[in-house]
PDB file of C-alpha atoms in Angstrom:
ATOM      1  CA  GLU B1166     140.592 123.122  62.686  1.00 53.00           C
ATOM      2  CA  ALA B1167     139.506 119.468  62.977  1.00 59.00           C
ATOM      3  CA  ASP B1168     140.480 116.890  60.375  1.00 88.00           C
ATOM      4  CA  ILE B1169     137.235 115.064  60.690  1.00 95.00           C
ATOM      5  CA  TYR B1170     134.851 114.933  57.758  1.00 95.00           C
ATOM      6  CA  GLN B1171     131.219 114.007  57.285  1.00 97.00           C
ATOM      7  CA  THR B1172     129.212 113.399  54.158  1.00 97.00           C
ATOM      8  CA  PRO B1173     126.653 114.267  53.076  1.00 97.00           C
ATOM      9  CA  ARG B1174     126.134 117.524  54.935  1.00 95.00           C
ATOM     10  CA  TYR B1175     122.413 117.528  54.169  1.00 96.00           C
ATOM     11  CA  LEU B1176     120.166 114.589  53.188  1.00 97.00           C
ATOM     12  CA  VAL B1177     116.445 114.559  52.414  1.00 97.00           C
ATOM     13  CA  ILE B1178     114.996 111.073  51.795  1.00 96.00           C
ATOM     14  CA  GLY B1179     111.805 109.216  51.836  1.00 96.00           C
ATOM     15  CA  THR B1180     110.606 106.750  54.414  1.00 96.00           C
ATOM     16  CA  GLY B1181     111.942 103.233  54.113  1.00 96.00           C
ATOM     17  CA  LYS B1182     115.129 104.115  52.319  1.00 95.00           C
ATOM     18  CA  LYS B1183     118.488 102.755  53.460  1.00 96.00           C
ATOM     19  CA  ILE B1184     121.098 105.407  54.122  1.00 96.00           C
ATOM     20  CA  THR B1185     124.764 105.520  55.179  1.00 97.00           C
ATOM     21  CA  LEU B1186     126.289 108.543  56.749  1.00 97.00           C
ATOM     22  CA  GLU B1187     129.996 108.733  56.231  1.00 98.00           C
ATOM     23  CA  CYS B1188     132.580 109.868  58.729  1.00 98.00           C
ATOM     24  CA  SER B1189     136.375 109.878  58.367  1.00 97.00           C
ATOM     25  CA  GLN B1190     139.240 111.317  60.260  1.00 96.00           C
ATOM     26  CA  THR B1191     142.874 111.765  59.405  1.00 93.00           C
ATOM     27  CA  MET B1192     144.265 112.155  62.880  1.00 93.00           C
ATOM     28  CA  GLY B1193     144.785 108.419  63.581  1.00 93.00           C
ATOM     29  CA  HIS B1194     142.477 108.491  66.634  1.00 93.00           C
ATOM     30  CA  ASP B1195     141.378 105.121  67.896  1.00 92.00           C
ATOM     31  CA  LYS B1196     138.236 106.368  69.609  1.00 93.00           C
ATOM     32  CA  MET B1197     135.322 107.518  67.472  1.00 95.00           C
ATOM     33  CA  TYR B1198     131.730 108.508  68.311  1.00 95.00           C
ATOM     34  CA  TRP B1199     128.360 109.213  66.766  1.00 96.00           C
ATOM     35  CA  TYR B1200     126.071 111.737  68.540  1.00 95.00           C
ATOM     36  CA  GLN B1201     122.506 112.646  67.637  1.00 95.00           C
ATOM     37  CA  GLN B1202     121.466 116.293  68.144  1.00 93.00           C
ATOM     38  CA  ASP B1203     118.153 117.969  67.533  1.00 88.00           C
ATOM     39  CA  PRO B1204     118.758 121.625  66.478  1.00 78.00           C
ATOM     40  CA  GLY B1205     120.066 123.690  69.329  1.00 75.00           C
ATOM     41  CA  MET B1206     119.627 120.827  71.746  1.00 84.00           C
ATOM     42  CA  GLU B1207     121.983 118.626  73.738  1.00 87.00           C
ATOM     43  CA  LEU B1208     124.058 115.917  72.134  1.00 91.00           C
ATOM     44  CA  HIS B1209     123.211 112.291  72.816  1.00 91.00           C
ATOM     45  CA  LEU B1210     125.785 109.485  72.316  1.00 90.00           C
ATOM     46  CA  ILE B1211     124.360 106.764  70.115  1.00 93.00           C
ATOM     47  CA  HIS B1212     127.516 104.734  69.139  1.00 94.00           C
ATOM     48  CA  TYR B1213     131.212 104.638  69.871  1.00 92.00           C
ATOM     49  CA  SER B1214     134.216 102.612  68.978  1.00 93.00           C
ATOM     50  CA  TYR B1215     137.456 101.850  70.743  1.00 90.00           C
ATOM     51  CA  GLY B1216     139.221 100.965  67.497  1.00 92.00           C
ATOM     52  CA  VAL B1217     139.103  98.686  64.482  1.00 95.00           C
ATOM     53  CA  ASN B1218     136.424  95.927  64.779  1.00 94.00           C
ATOM     54  CA  SER B1219     135.053  97.497  68.031  1.00 92.00           C
ATOM     55  CA  THR B1220     131.588  99.055  68.264  1.00 94.00           C
ATOM     56  CA  GLU B1221     129.419  99.858  71.312  1.00 91.00           C
ATOM     57  CA  LYS B1222     126.002 101.324  71.784  1.00 90.00           C
ATOM     58  CA  GLY B1223     125.755 104.607  73.564  1.00 86.00           C
ATOM     59  CA  ASP B1224     123.317 106.010  76.057  1.00 80.00           C
ATOM     60  CA  LEU B1225     120.568 106.866  73.567  1.00 83.00           C
ATOM     61  CA  SER B1226     118.909 103.871  71.948  1.00 80.00           C
ATOM     62  CA  SER B1227     119.200 104.102  68.172  1.00 84.00           C
ATOM     63  CA  GLU B1228     118.029 101.906  65.310  1.00 89.00           C
ATOM     64  CA  SER B1229     121.158 102.743  63.456  1.00 93.00           C
ATOM     65  CA  THR B1230     124.223 100.489  63.154  1.00 94.00           C
ATOM     66  CA  VAL B1231     127.863 101.331  62.758  1.00 96.00           C
ATOM     67  CA  SER B1232     131.000  99.522  61.587  1.00 96.00           C
ATOM     68  CA  ARG B1233     134.723 100.138  62.091  1.00 96.00           C
ATOM     69  CA  ILE B1234     136.788  98.288  59.461  1.00 97.00           C
ATOM     70  CA  ARG B1235     139.483 100.972  59.195  1.00 96.00           C
ATOM     71  CA  THR B1236     140.797 103.319  61.868  1.00 96.00           C
ATOM     72  CA  GLU B1237     139.932 106.369  59.912  1.00 96.00           C
ATOM     73  CA  HIS B1238     136.368 105.398  58.862  1.00 97.00           C
ATOM     74  CA  PHE B1239     133.238 105.066  61.001  1.00 98.00           C
ATOM     75  CA  PRO B1240     130.028 104.951  58.920  1.00 98.00           C
ATOM     76  CA  LEU B1241     126.525 104.927  60.374  1.00 97.00           C
ATOM     77  CA  THR B1242     123.765 103.066  58.550  1.00 96.00           C
ATOM     78  CA  LEU B1243     119.967 103.282  58.828  1.00 94.00           C
ATOM     79  CA  GLU B1244     118.423 100.213  57.143  1.00 94.00           C
ATOM     80  CA  SER B1245     114.954 101.743  56.831  1.00 94.00           C
ATOM     81  CA  ALA B1246     114.723 105.470  57.567  1.00 94.00           C
ATOM     82  CA  ARG B1247     111.617 106.862  59.288  1.00 95.00           C
ATOM     83  CA  PRO B1248     110.491 110.447  60.085  1.00 95.00           C
ATOM     84  CA  SER B1249     111.527 109.869  63.726  1.00 93.00           C
ATOM     85  CA  HIS B1250     115.118 109.603  62.480  1.00 94.00           C
ATOM     86  CA  THR B1251     115.063 113.247  61.384  1.00 95.00           C
ATOM     87  CA  SER B1252     117.901 114.901  63.299  1.00 95.00           C
ATOM     88  CA  GLN B1253     121.506 116.070  63.047  1.00 95.00           C
ATOM     89  CA  TYR B1254     124.159 113.409  63.380  1.00 96.00           C
ATOM     90  CA  LEU B1255     127.587 114.453  64.567  1.00 96.00           C
ATOM     91  CA  CYS B1256     130.671 112.273  64.280  1.00 97.00           C
ATOM     92  CA  ALA B1257     133.599 112.795  66.638  1.00 96.00           C
ATOM     93  CA  SER B1258     136.957 111.348  67.493  1.00 95.00           C
ATOM     94  CA  SER B1259     139.137 111.738  70.545  1.00 92.00           C
ATOM     95  CA  ARG B1260     142.738 111.591  71.530  1.00 89.00           C
ATOM     96  CA  LEU B1261     143.934 110.607  75.013  1.00 83.00           C
ATOM     97  CA  THR B1262     146.948 112.765  75.582  1.00 81.00           C
ATOM     98  CA  PRO B1263     145.999 115.488  76.086  1.00 82.00           C
ATOM     99  CA  LEU B1264     142.339 114.509  76.253  1.00 87.00           C
ATOM    100  CA  ARG B1265     140.312 116.195  73.568  1.00 91.00           C
ATOM    101  CA  TRP B1266     137.367 115.502  71.308  1.00 93.00           C
ATOM    102  CA  TYR B1267     137.070 116.714  67.728  1.00 94.00           C
ATOM    103  CA  PHE B1268     133.689 117.050  66.038  1.00 95.00           C
ATOM    104  CA  GLY B1269     132.802 116.901  62.370  1.00 95.00           C
ATOM    105  CA  PRO B1270     130.389 119.475  60.848  1.00 94.00           C
ATOM    106  CA  GLY B1271     127.412 117.097  61.081  1.00 95.00           C
ATOM    107  CA  THR B1272     124.909 115.601  58.700  1.00 96.00           C
ATOM    108  CA  ARG B1273     121.425 117.042  58.866  1.00 95.00           C
ATOM    109  CA  LEU B1274     119.010 114.253  57.944  1.00 96.00           C
ATOM    110  CA  THR B1275     115.375 114.798  57.065  1.00 96.00           C
ATOM    111  CA  VAL B1276     113.135 111.794  56.504  1.00 96.00           C
ATOM    112  CA  LEU B1277     109.819 112.572  54.781  1.00 96.00           C
TER     113      LEU B1277
ATOM    114  CA  GLN I 328     118.993 111.015  83.884  1.00 67.00           C
ATOM    115  CA  GLN I 329     120.791 114.240  83.045  1.00 74.00           C
ATOM    116  CA  GLN I 330     124.476 113.736  84.055  1.00 88.00           C
ATOM    117  CA  VAL I 331     125.312 117.430  83.614  1.00 94.00           C
ATOM    118  CA  LYS I 332     122.774 120.182  84.328  1.00 95.00           C
ATOM    119  CA  GLN I 333     123.239 123.478  82.540  1.00 96.00           C
ATOM    120  CA  SER I 334     121.605 126.906  82.978  1.00 96.00           C
ATOM    121  CA  PRO I 335     120.307 129.209  81.726  1.00 97.00           C
ATOM    122  CA  GLN I 336     118.718 127.797  78.592  1.00 95.00           C
ATOM    123  CA  SER I 337     119.095 131.152  76.860  1.00 96.00           C
ATOM    124  CA  LEU I 338     120.982 134.355  77.674  1.00 97.00           C
ATOM    125  CA  ILE I 339     120.901 137.836  76.164  1.00 98.00           C
ATOM    126  CA  VAL I 340     123.826 140.166  76.898  1.00 98.00           C
ATOM    127  CA  GLN I 341     124.717 143.607  75.738  1.00 98.00           C
ATOM    128  CA  LYS I 342     127.990 144.023  73.831  1.00 97.00           C
ATOM    129  CA  GLY I 343     130.828 144.493  76.300  1.00 97.00           C
ATOM    130  CA  GLY I 344     128.994 142.790  79.100  1.00 98.00           C
ATOM    131  CA  ILE I 345     129.809 139.537  80.911  1.00 98.00           C
ATOM    132  CA  SER I 346     128.108 136.300  79.955  1.00 98.00           C
ATOM    133  CA  ILE I 347     127.891 133.660  82.658  1.00 98.00           C
ATOM    134  CA  ILE I 348     126.760 130.044  82.083  1.00 98.00           C
ATOM    135  CA  ASN I 349     126.555 127.542  84.891  1.00 98.00           C
ATOM    136  CA  CYS I 350     126.825 123.778  85.063  1.00 98.00           C
ATOM    137  CA  ALA I 351     126.508 121.188  87.841  1.00 97.00           C
ATOM    138  CA  TYR I 352     127.226 117.527  88.032  1.00 96.00           C
ATOM    139  CA  GLU I 353     126.796 114.685  90.479  1.00 92.00           C
ATOM    140  CA  ASN I 354     129.280 112.015  89.588  1.00 93.00           C
ATOM    141  CA  THR I 355     132.599 112.728  91.299  1.00 93.00           C
ATOM    142  CA  ALA I 356     134.367 110.351  88.871  1.00 92.00           C
ATOM    143  CA  PHE I 357     134.146 112.990  86.128  1.00 94.00           C
ATOM    144  CA  ASP I 358     137.725 114.171  85.531  1.00 92.00           C
ATOM    145  CA  TYR I 359     137.643 116.523  82.550  1.00 94.00           C
ATOM    146  CA  PHE I 360     135.295 119.436  81.988  1.00 96.00           C
ATOM    147  CA  PRO I 361     135.258 121.050  78.526  1.00 96.00           C
ATOM    148  CA  TRP I 362     133.164 123.861  77.164  1.00 97.00           C
ATOM    149  CA  TYR I 363     132.088 123.787  73.503  1.00 96.00           C
ATOM    150  CA  GLN I 364     130.880 126.542  71.236  1.00 96.00           C
ATOM    151  CA  GLN I 365     128.537 125.649  68.407  1.00 94.00           C
ATOM    152  CA  PHE I 366     127.361 127.871  65.551  1.00 93.00           C
ATOM    153  CA  PRO I 367     124.285 126.953  63.511  1.00 88.00           C
ATOM    154  CA  GLY I 368     125.068 124.264  60.965  1.00 85.00           C
ATOM    155  CA  LYS I 369     128.444 123.482  62.524  1.00 88.00           C
ATOM    156  CA  GLY I 370     129.818 120.849  64.877  1.00 91.00           C
ATOM    157  CA  PRO I 371     130.791 121.877  68.399  1.00 93.00           C
ATOM    158  CA  ALA I 372     134.271 123.296  68.776  1.00 93.00           C
ATOM    159  CA  LEU I 373     136.319 123.141  71.948  1.00 94.00           C
ATOM    160  CA  LEU I 374     136.488 126.536  73.640  1.00 96.00           C
ATOM    161  CA  ILE I 375     138.274 125.805  76.902  1.00 96.00           C
ATOM    162  CA  ALA I 376     138.617 122.910  79.286  1.00 96.00           C
ATOM    163  CA  ILE I 377     139.619 122.284  82.893  1.00 95.00           C
ATOM    164  CA  ARG I 378     140.646 119.370  85.122  1.00 93.00           C
ATOM    165  CA  PRO I 379     139.143 119.165  88.686  1.00 92.00           C
ATOM    166  CA  ASP I 380     142.512 119.793  90.365  1.00 92.00           C
ATOM    167  CA  VAL I 381     142.385 123.446  89.150  1.00 93.00           C
ATOM    168  CA  SER I 382     139.927 126.064  90.365  1.00 95.00           C
ATOM    169  CA  GLU I 383     140.189 128.540  87.466  1.00 96.00           C
ATOM    170  CA  LYS I 384     141.488 128.590  83.912  1.00 97.00           C
ATOM    171  CA  LYS I 385     141.586 131.629  81.711  1.00 97.00           C
ATOM    172  CA  GLU I 386     142.140 131.822  77.953  1.00 96.00           C
ATOM    173  CA  GLY I 387     141.688 135.292  76.521  1.00 96.00           C
ATOM    174  CA  ARG I 388     138.193 136.495  77.250  1.00 97.00           C
ATOM    175  CA  PHE I 389     137.010 133.054  78.377  1.00 97.00           C
ATOM    176  CA  THR I 390     137.329 131.792  81.957  1.00 97.00           C
ATOM    177  CA  ILE I 391     136.253 128.570  83.598  1.00 97.00           C
ATOM    178  CA  SER I 392     135.635 128.690  87.346  1.00 97.00           C
ATOM    179  CA  PHE I 393     135.513 125.237  88.965  1.00 97.00           C
ATOM    180  CA  ASN I 394     134.175 124.440  92.435  1.00 96.00           C
ATOM    181  CA  LYS I 395     134.936 120.784  93.186  1.00 95.00           C
ATOM    182  CA  SER I 396     133.232 120.732  96.603  1.00 95.00           C
ATOM    183  CA  ALA I 397     130.010 122.203  95.182  1.00 96.00           C
ATOM    184  CA  LYS I 398     130.348 120.045  91.970  1.00 96.00           C
ATOM    185  CA  GLN I 399     129.761 123.112  89.857  1.00 97.00           C
ATOM    186  CA  PHE I 400     131.618 124.867  87.120  1.00 98.00           C
ATOM    187  CA  SER I 401     130.891 127.948  85.065  1.00 98.00           C
ATOM    188  CA  LEU I 402     131.968 129.795  81.907  1.00 98.00           C
ATOM    189  CA  HIS I 403     132.520 133.476  81.995  1.00 98.00           C
ATOM    190  CA  ILE I 404     132.845 135.404  78.755  1.00 98.00           C
ATOM    191  CA  MET I 405     134.278 138.858  79.355  1.00 98.00           C
ATOM    192  CA  ASP I 406     133.646 141.825  77.032  1.00 98.00           C
ATOM    193  CA  SER I 407     131.079 139.763  75.127  1.00 98.00           C
ATOM    194  CA  GLN I 408     130.861 140.431  71.410  1.00 97.00           C
ATOM    195  CA  PRO I 409     128.156 139.839  68.758  1.00 97.00           C
ATOM    196  CA  GLY I 410     130.502 137.199  67.237  1.00 97.00           C
ATOM    197  CA  ASP I 411     130.167 135.246  70.487  1.00 98.00           C
ATOM    198  CA  SER I 412     126.459 134.682  69.715  1.00 97.00           C
ATOM    199  CA  ALA I 413     126.227 130.839  69.625  1.00 96.00           C
ATOM    200  CA  THR I 414     125.109 127.884  71.598  1.00 95.00           C
ATOM    201  CA  TYR I 415     127.405 126.855  74.416  1.00 97.00           C
ATOM    202  CA  PHE I 416     127.629 123.392  75.899  1.00 96.00           C
ATOM    203  CA  CYS I 417     129.315 122.298  79.090  1.00 97.00           C
ATOM    204  CA  ALA I 418     130.436 118.660  79.211  1.00 96.00           C
ATOM    205  CA  ALA I 419     132.060 116.219  81.584  1.00 95.00           C
ATOM    206  CA  SER I 420     134.115 113.217  80.816  1.00 93.00           C
ATOM    207  CA  ILE I 421     134.503 109.902  82.623  1.00 89.00           C
ATOM    208  CA  TRP I 422     136.530 106.762  81.943  1.00 83.00           C
ATOM    209  CA  GLN I 423     133.969 103.963  81.296  1.00 77.00           C
ATOM    210  CA  THR I 424     134.283 100.523  79.854  1.00 71.00           C
ATOM    211  CA  GLY I 425     137.633 101.174  78.220  1.00 71.00           C
ATOM    212  CA  ALA I 426     136.925 104.592  76.830  1.00 75.00           C
ATOM    213  CA  ASN I 427     136.527 108.229  77.885  1.00 81.00           C
ATOM    214  CA  ASN I 428     132.906 109.113  77.431  1.00 85.00           C
ATOM    215  CA  LEU I 429     131.645 112.682  77.264  1.00 90.00           C
ATOM    216  CA  PHE I 430     128.301 113.803  78.745  1.00 91.00           C
ATOM    217  CA  PHE I 431     126.845 117.094  77.613  1.00 93.00           C
ATOM    218  CA  GLY I 432     124.696 119.704  79.252  1.00 94.00           C
ATOM    219  CA  THR I 433     121.513 120.854  77.528  1.00 93.00           C
ATOM    220  CA  GLY I 434     123.086 123.944  75.973  1.00 95.00           C
ATOM    221  CA  THR I 435     122.779 127.726  76.428  1.00 97.00           C
ATOM    222  CA  ARG I 436     121.852 129.924  73.491  1.00 96.00           C
ATOM    223  CA  LEU I 437     123.786 133.152  73.899  1.00 97.00           C
ATOM    224  CA  THR I 438     122.770 136.283  72.009  1.00 98.00           C
ATOM    225  CA  VAL I 439     125.021 139.350  72.275  1.00 98.00           C
ATOM    226  CA  ILE I 440     123.224 142.537  71.276  1.00 97.00           C
ATOM    227  CA  PRO I 441     125.361 145.204  69.567  1.00 93.00           C
TER     228      PRO I 441
END
């Protein structure tokens, strides 16, 4: 249904590695979001963007960073991954009229 | 602080029964209340949503009941089916700092027994 894509879907890496989680959407939405979700648990907003060159931190403090150079692309980067970063990361975008969020399939990250 | 409180945490229902999930909120500035369905390994998908000026919305077997004065809303799944087994999240949206932000409940894991 949703034209929002995330890669990779699964990632297992060692501590200290730098990683980038990719998110792209083809719907032309200005607003994009990153949520962190432990399996079966609630979603916590970690970053969002109003549009190109705009990034804001969400409610949950995160050591990750994001960038928004193009409307359709909103990557998330961890400079030095730690086991505490193990989680599922969900990317989303939203339209205003009518209001609706669209979620990607998620990236399940495991840091050993 | 949990902006949206959801219960129960888990629910087991017989096939054909009614599943009811409840949510409550405090911030009266919330103006959009969606429900999401999430299967394992997938992102949440919009199931049904309501605005606070409407008391009920029905789409197929899914109904949202909204009580503005009590600041509560609930999801009713009629004639529950095994394929409905998933985690359900209620959410509430508010316009903040130039964007609509979405706050989620803690989720309800629904299991429908054949």
